[in-house]
Amino acid sequence: MASNAGPGWADPAATHVRRRFLTLTAAATALAFTHTSPRARAEERRLGRLTENPFTLGVASGDPLPDAVVLWTRLAPRPFEPGGGLPPSAVVPVSWEIADDERFARVRGSGVASARAEQDYSVHIDVRGLEPGRTYWYRFRAGSWLSPAGRTRTSPAPDSPVSRARLALITCQQYDDGYYTALAHVAREELDAVFFLGDYIYENAIDTYGGARRLPAGSRLPDVFHHETVTLTDYRLRYSLGKTDPDLQAAHAAHPWYVTWDDHEVENNYAADVSQNRDPTGEFLLRRAAAYRAFWENMPLRAPWSPAGPEMRLYRRFQHGRLAQFDILDTRQYRSDQAYGDGWQYPGPESDDPARSLIGPAQESWLLDGFRTSTALWNVIPQQVAFCRRALNPGRSRLSMDAWDGYPASRGRILGGARAAGITNLVVLSGDSHSHLAMDIKKDFDDPRSPTLGIEVLTTSVSSDEDGVEKPADEESLLRVNPHMRYYAKRRGYVILTLTPSHARADYRTLPYVTRPGAPASTACSLVSEAGRPGFVPA
């Protein structure tokens, strides 16, 4: 996906024409996907009686604040049909309530929202006036139908001392690679929140049998999933497919989620406005607009984060008392194109170009400003791709041009900003690689004696790459070549990250299989990093 031009080269005239084209394309796409026309709104009608259960996709909550949380559901009585089987221009009143108890005897708040066709009958309720650090229960009603109840939790007050934060890290749930059994275990964990680190859906075609799931005859998938996602309808249906999974519904209903995306929510390894297949820019931005729209419709996000055409700001900051600051990044929308055509390549002048960025100048400045103003003990960066060096062999090695190794100057600016701000407890959370990895973040990855600046917790996939293996063939060589790596495994699973005033602890959970349901989960490795003394040691 790299440009044929040398690093740092740009034709000013061509750049101006391209920017003009992108501006016009973005504006046209924004009109197409963000707003319903006055004529369409006039033709909207209130839907009559709902004869089928509309809550087939479950409920969710997310982005908790000390006094607020987002509640989500989407009406889809027939989830594998466009619009969930509802009319293309209707509105459905949806009642909601949130309570102090699971029996809803002490209701804290309630109201009525409108589920509209233009937002695929999703609702996003930003409930305010809640108390910090409290557990609540919520539910929805549409017509005579009552949704399952969900449980959520607000974050602690910003200035409060917090003794513990317990978080689950999950990523990469490819429907046709296996069951979401890991999420059933996540649902049963005692947590403050879940961090989803990207690849909520995959864009590939899925066969009638659900791929590795090998669905029985009564559960065969319709032909609508047998092609790659491109249109808004395609992406909406793909979210419907994933959200019908009972384990995913259970994990959403059990805990509030902080979400971000990676590449497969749009297309594999895309970079900003550059398609992996070099599609025309305008054509790809139409696809990106559709994908971003469907993502927002299906996530527990506040209305201000909704997309405007092919643009959607997803990076955002949260506090967890005085214990932690969470700076959630977007490593896809603003990145420079991958160097040397992507993949695992030898680094060189193109990848080392200091002008290149994985997160774009504005997001970089936002992150560094957040370091300077942070008063938290732990500064946590939930993001998508591997942050630390991952060499394949001694000496000069190929590196992943899609991860931070392909953007070393950008990584250096982040680490330099953290050091300048006096950040001593840096924790980077990552996914994408379908592996469990625990790594020490080094000032200089070429020198094992270099100062350790933080830790990286990289979680394996929920289902992507099917069952995985107990002992990777490259385990010994990879750990030897990368002395900052403390753990490496390739089973499916998740990570429990526990933050306390004294330490950060990572418990790496694994499952023996996902190509059939019901796998147990076990803790394969536990590591800790002491506050003020970054670096992993056995728990």
mmCIF file with all atom_site columns, C-alpha atoms in Angstrom, residues 263-378:
data_model
loop_
_atom_site.group_PDB
_atom_site.id
_atom_site.type_symbol
_atom_site.label_atom_id
_atom_site.label_alt_id
_atom_site.label_comp_id
_atom_site.label_asym_id
_atom_site.label_entity_id
_atom_site.label_seq_id
_atom_site.pdbx_PDB_ins_code
_atom_site.Cartn_x
_atom_site.Cartn_y
_atom_site.Cartn_z
_atom_site.occupancy
_atom_site.B_iso_or_equiv
_atom_site.pdbx_formal_charge
_atom_site.auth_seq_id
_atom_site.auth_comp_id
_atom_site.auth_asym_id
_atom_site.auth_atom_id
_atom_site.pdbx_PDB_model_num
ATOM 1   C CA . ASP A 1 263 ? -8.840  -2.528 10.239 1.00 0.00 ? 263 ASP A CA 1
ATOM 2   C CA . HIS A 1 264 ? -11.421 -5.283 9.721  1.00 0.00 ? 264 HIS A CA 1
ATOM 3   C CA . GLU A 1 265 ? -14.318 -3.050 10.707 1.00 0.00 ? 265 GLU A CA 1
ATOM 4   C CA . VAL A 1 266 ? -13.643 -1.585 7.231  1.00 0.00 ? 266 VAL A CA 1
ATOM 5   C CA . GLU A 1 267 ? -11.050 -3.582 5.261  1.00 0.00 ? 267 GLU A CA 1
ATOM 6   C CA . ASN A 1 268 ? -7.873  -5.472 6.098  1.00 0.00 ? 268 ASN A CA 1
ATOM 7   C CA . ASN A 1 269 ? -4.822  -3.241 6.658  1.00 0.00 ? 269 ASN A CA 1
ATOM 8   C CA . TYR A 1 270 ? -6.317  -0.075 5.202  1.00 0.00 ? 270 TYR A CA 1
ATOM 9   C CA . ALA A 1 271 ? -4.425  3.129  5.981  1.00 0.00 ? 271 ALA A CA 1
ATOM 10  C CA . ALA A 1 272 ? -6.431  6.367  6.243  1.00 0.00 ? 272 ALA A CA 1
ATOM 11  C CA . ASP A 1 273 ? -7.929  6.832  2.749  1.00 0.00 ? 273 ASP A CA 1
ATOM 12  C CA . VAL A 1 274 ? -5.763  4.116  1.132  1.00 0.00 ? 274 VAL A CA 1
ATOM 13  C CA . SER A 1 275 ? -7.420  0.783  0.418  1.00 0.00 ? 275 SER A CA 1
ATOM 14  C CA . GLN A 1 276 ? -5.420  -2.421 0.639  1.00 0.00 ? 276 GLN A CA 1
ATOM 15  C CA . ASN A 1 277 ? -6.438  -3.159 -2.955 1.00 0.00 ? 277 ASN A CA 1
ATOM 16  C CA . ARG A 1 278 ? -5.671  0.373  -4.155 1.00 0.00 ? 278 ARG A CA 1
ATOM 17  C CA . ASP A 1 279 ? -9.331  1.117  -4.873 1.00 0.00 ? 279 ASP A CA 1
ATOM 18  C CA . PRO A 1 280 ? -10.074 4.632  -6.173 1.00 0.00 ? 280 PRO A CA 1
ATOM 19  C CA . THR A 1 281 ? -9.973  7.024  -3.230 1.00 0.00 ? 281 THR A CA 1
ATOM 20  C CA . GLY A 1 282 ? -13.527 8.285  -3.635 1.00 0.00 ? 282 GLY A CA 1
ATOM 21  C CA . GLU A 1 283 ? -14.867 4.753  -3.915 1.00 0.00 ? 283 GLU A CA 1
ATOM 22  C CA . PHE A 1 284 ? -12.988 3.643  -0.804 1.00 0.00 ? 284 PHE A CA 1
ATOM 23  C CA . LEU A 1 285 ? -14.162 6.653  1.214  1.00 0.00 ? 285 LEU A CA 1
ATOM 24  C CA . LEU A 1 286 ? -17.764 5.731  0.402  1.00 0.00 ? 286 LEU A CA 1
ATOM 25  C CA . ARG A 1 287 ? -17.049 2.285  1.788  1.00 0.00 ? 287 ARG A CA 1
ATOM 26  C CA . ARG A 1 288 ? -15.318 3.747  4.844  1.00 0.00 ? 288 ARG A CA 1
ATOM 27  C CA . ALA A 1 289 ? -18.292 6.031  5.474  1.00 0.00 ? 289 ALA A CA 1
ATOM 28  C CA . ALA A 1 290 ? -20.634 3.041  5.407  1.00 0.00 ? 290 ALA A CA 1
ATOM 29  C CA . ALA A 1 291 ? -18.395 1.057  7.749  1.00 0.00 ? 291 ALA A CA 1
ATOM 30  C CA . TYR A 1 292 ? -17.997 3.921  10.231 1.00 0.00 ? 292 TYR A CA 1
ATOM 31  C CA . ARG A 1 293 ? -21.736 4.526  10.212 1.00 0.00 ? 293 ARG A CA 1
ATOM 32  C CA . ALA A 1 294 ? -22.508 0.887  11.002 1.00 0.00 ? 294 ALA A CA 1
ATOM 33  C CA . PHE A 1 295 ? -19.823 0.820  13.705 1.00 0.00 ? 295 PHE A CA 1
ATOM 34  C CA . TRP A 1 296 ? -21.356 3.768  15.545 1.00 0.00 ? 296 TRP A CA 1
ATOM 35  C CA . GLU A 1 297 ? -24.872 2.380  15.201 1.00 0.00 ? 297 GLU A CA 1
ATOM 36  C CA . ASN A 1 298 ? -23.793 -0.836 16.886 1.00 0.00 ? 298 ASN A CA 1
ATOM 37  C CA . MET A 1 299 ? -21.572 0.467  19.678 1.00 0.00 ? 299 MET A CA 1
ATOM 38  C CA . PRO A 1 300 ? -22.414 2.046  23.070 1.00 0.00 ? 300 PRO A CA 1
ATOM 39  C CA . LEU A 1 301 ? -21.033 5.456  22.088 1.00 0.00 ? 301 LEU A CA 1
ATOM 40  C CA . ARG A 1 302 ? -22.370 8.957  22.732 1.00 0.00 ? 302 ARG A CA 1
ATOM 41  C CA . ALA A 1 303 ? -24.067 10.942 19.986 1.00 0.00 ? 303 ALA A CA 1
ATOM 42  C CA . PRO A 1 304 ? -21.205 13.482 19.612 1.00 0.00 ? 304 PRO A CA 1
ATOM 43  C CA . TRP A 1 305 ? -18.979 10.634 18.403 1.00 0.00 ? 305 TRP A CA 1
ATOM 44  C CA . SER A 1 306 ? -21.286 9.777  15.490 1.00 0.00 ? 306 SER A CA 1
ATOM 45  C CA . PRO A 1 307 ? -19.606 9.959  12.070 1.00 0.00 ? 307 PRO A CA 1
ATOM 46  C CA . ALA A 1 308 ? -19.789 12.705 9.477  1.00 0.00 ? 308 ALA A CA 1
ATOM 47  C CA . GLY A 1 309 ? -19.427 10.756 6.266  1.00 0.00 ? 309 GLY A CA 1
ATOM 48  C CA . PRO A 1 310 ? -16.049 8.982  6.180  1.00 0.00 ? 310 PRO A CA 1
ATOM 49  C CA . GLU A 1 311 ? -14.795 10.769 9.302  1.00 0.00 ? 311 GLU A CA 1
ATOM 50  C CA . MET A 1 312 ? -15.416 9.778  12.899 1.00 0.00 ? 312 MET A CA 1
ATOM 51  C CA . ARG A 1 313 ? -13.347 10.875 15.856 1.00 0.00 ? 313 ARG A CA 1
ATOM 52  C CA . LEU A 1 314 ? -12.901 7.846  18.090 1.00 0.00 ? 314 LEU A CA 1
ATOM 53  C CA . TYR A 1 315 ? -9.905  8.777  20.232 1.00 0.00 ? 315 TYR A CA 1
ATOM 54  C CA . ARG A 1 316 ? -11.025 9.910  23.670 1.00 0.00 ? 316 ARG A CA 1
ATOM 55  C CA . ARG A 1 317 ? -9.906  10.125 27.311 1.00 0.00 ? 317 ARG A CA 1
ATOM 56  C CA . PHE A 1 318 ? -11.332 8.768  30.567 1.00 0.00 ? 318 PHE A CA 1
ATOM 57  C CA . GLN A 1 319 ? -10.301 8.930  34.222 1.00 0.00 ? 319 GLN A CA 1
ATOM 58  C CA . HIS A 1 320 ? -10.595 6.142  36.779 1.00 0.00 ? 320 HIS A CA 1
ATOM 59  C CA . GLY A 1 321 ? -10.275 8.169  39.950 1.00 0.00 ? 321 GLY A CA 1
ATOM 60  C CA . ARG A 1 322 ? -6.670  9.064  40.745 1.00 0.00 ? 322 ARG A CA 1
ATOM 61  C CA . LEU A 1 323 ? -5.598  5.529  39.875 1.00 0.00 ? 323 LEU A CA 1
ATOM 62  C CA . ALA A 1 324 ? -5.622  5.574  36.058 1.00 0.00 ? 324 ALA A CA 1
ATOM 63  C CA . GLN A 1 325 ? -6.058  7.640  32.923 1.00 0.00 ? 325 GLN A CA 1
ATOM 64  C CA . PHE A 1 326 ? -7.239  5.850  29.770 1.00 0.00 ? 326 PHE A CA 1
ATOM 65  C CA . ASP A 1 327 ? -6.223  7.435  26.443 1.00 0.00 ? 327 ASP A CA 1
ATOM 66  C CA . ILE A 1 328 ? -8.023  5.383  23.776 1.00 0.00 ? 328 ILE A CA 1
ATOM 67  C CA . LEU A 1 329 ? -6.371  5.682  20.364 1.00 0.00 ? 329 LEU A CA 1
ATOM 68  C CA . ASP A 1 330 ? -7.383  5.238  16.719 1.00 0.00 ? 330 ASP A CA 1
ATOM 69  C CA . THR A 1 331 ? -4.440  3.833  14.739 1.00 0.00 ? 331 THR A CA 1
ATOM 70  C CA . ARG A 1 332 ? -6.281  3.467  11.396 1.00 0.00 ? 332 ARG A CA 1
ATOM 71  C CA . GLN A 1 333 ? -8.050  6.640  10.330 1.00 0.00 ? 333 GLN A CA 1
ATOM 72  C CA . TYR A 1 334 ? -5.089  9.030  10.345 1.00 0.00 ? 334 TYR A CA 1
ATOM 73  C CA . ARG A 1 335 ? -2.028  6.866  9.693  1.00 0.00 ? 335 ARG A CA 1
ATOM 74  C CA . SER A 1 336 ? 0.561   7.326  6.979  1.00 0.00 ? 336 SER A CA 1
ATOM 75  C CA . ASP A 1 337 ? 0.434   4.594  4.365  1.00 0.00 ? 337 ASP A CA 1
ATOM 76  C CA . GLN A 1 338 ? 2.385   1.472  5.299  1.00 0.00 ? 338 GLN A CA 1
ATOM 77  C CA . ALA A 1 339 ? 5.987   1.568  4.093  1.00 0.00 ? 339 ALA A CA 1
ATOM 78  C CA . TYR A 1 340 ? 7.428   -0.756 1.470  1.00 0.00 ? 340 TYR A CA 1
ATOM 79  C CA . GLY A 1 341 ? 4.048   -2.097 0.394  1.00 0.00 ? 341 GLY A CA 1
ATOM 80  C CA . ASP A 1 342 ? 2.999   -3.370 3.852  1.00 0.00 ? 342 ASP A CA 1
ATOM 81  C CA . GLY A 1 343 ? 3.686   -6.782 5.402  1.00 0.00 ? 343 GLY A CA 1
ATOM 82  C CA . TRP A 1 344 ? 6.904   -7.836 7.125  1.00 0.00 ? 344 TRP A CA 1
ATOM 83  C CA . GLN A 1 345 ? 9.740   -5.897 5.488  1.00 0.00 ? 345 GLN A CA 1
ATOM 84  C CA . TYR A 1 346 ? 13.253  -4.754 6.254  1.00 0.00 ? 346 TYR A CA 1
ATOM 85  C CA . PRO A 1 347 ? 13.123  -1.232 7.742  1.00 0.00 ? 347 PRO A CA 1
ATOM 86  C CA . GLY A 1 348 ? 14.771  1.574  5.826  1.00 0.00 ? 348 GLY A CA 1
ATOM 87  C CA . PRO A 1 349 ? 14.546  5.249  4.889  1.00 0.00 ? 349 PRO A CA 1
ATOM 88  C CA . GLU A 1 350 ? 10.856  5.025  3.996  1.00 0.00 ? 350 GLU A CA 1
ATOM 89  C CA . SER A 1 351 ? 9.712   3.469  7.268  1.00 0.00 ? 351 SER A CA 1
ATOM 90  C CA . ASP A 1 352 ? 12.164  5.602  9.284  1.00 0.00 ? 352 ASP A CA 1
ATOM 91  C CA . ASP A 1 353 ? 10.946  8.882  7.780  1.00 0.00 ? 353 ASP A CA 1
ATOM 92  C CA . PRO A 1 354 ? 10.283  11.183 10.781 1.00 0.00 ? 354 PRO A CA 1
ATOM 93  C CA . ALA A 1 355 ? 7.296   12.727 8.985  1.00 0.00 ? 355 ALA A CA 1
ATOM 94  C CA . ARG A 1 356 ? 5.383   9.457  9.188  1.00 0.00 ? 356 ARG A CA 1
ATOM 95  C CA . SER A 1 357 ? 2.787   8.909  11.921 1.00 0.00 ? 357 SER A CA 1
ATOM 96  C CA . LEU A 1 358 ? 0.599   6.016  12.965 1.00 0.00 ? 358 LEU A CA 1
ATOM 97  C CA . ILE A 1 359 ? -1.998  8.228  14.647 1.00 0.00 ? 359 ILE A CA 1
ATOM 98  C CA . GLY A 1 360 ? -1.707  11.550 12.806 1.00 0.00 ? 360 GLY A CA 1
ATOM 99  C CA . PRO A 1 361 ? -0.407  14.920 14.069 1.00 0.00 ? 361 PRO A CA 1
ATOM 100 C CA . ALA A 1 362 ? -3.620  16.048 15.791 1.00 0.00 ? 362 ALA A CA 1
ATOM 101 C CA . GLN A 1 363 ? -4.061  12.809 17.751 1.00 0.00 ? 363 GLN A CA 1
ATOM 102 C CA . GLU A 1 364 ? -0.352  12.757 18.589 1.00 0.00 ? 364 GLU A CA 1
ATOM 103 C CA . SER A 1 365 ? -0.573  16.276 20.046 1.00 0.00 ? 365 SER A CA 1
ATOM 104 C CA . TRP A 1 366 ? -3.731  15.348 21.954 1.00 0.00 ? 366 TRP A CA 1
ATOM 105 C CA . LEU A 1 367 ? -1.994  12.329 23.495 1.00 0.00 ? 367 LEU A CA 1
ATOM 106 C CA . LEU A 1 368 ? 1.133   14.254 24.482 1.00 0.00 ? 368 LEU A CA 1
ATOM 107 C CA . ASP A 1 369 ? -0.995  17.044 25.981 1.00 0.00 ? 369 ASP A CA 1
ATOM 108 C CA . GLY A 1 370 ? -2.777  14.382 28.010 1.00 0.00 ? 370 GLY A CA 1
ATOM 109 C CA . PHE A 1 371 ? 0.537   13.133 29.362 1.00 0.00 ? 371 PHE A CA 1
ATOM 110 C CA . ARG A 1 372 ? 1.485   16.650 30.478 1.00 0.00 ? 372 ARG A CA 1
ATOM 111 C CA . THR A 1 373 ? -1.781  17.219 32.359 1.00 0.00 ? 373 THR A CA 1
ATOM 112 C CA . SER A 1 374 ? -2.175  13.718 33.790 1.00 0.00 ? 374 SER A CA 1
ATOM 113 C CA . THR A 1 375 ? -2.300  13.297 37.553 1.00 0.00 ? 375 THR A CA 1
ATOM 114 C CA . ALA A 1 376 ? -3.036  9.561  37.423 1.00 0.00 ? 376 ALA A CA 1
ATOM 115 C CA . LEU A 1 377 ? -0.744  6.904  38.836 1.00 0.00 ? 377 LEU A CA 1
ATOM 116 C CA . TRP A 1 378 ? -1.150  4.666  35.770 1.00 0.00 ? 378 TRP A CA 1
#
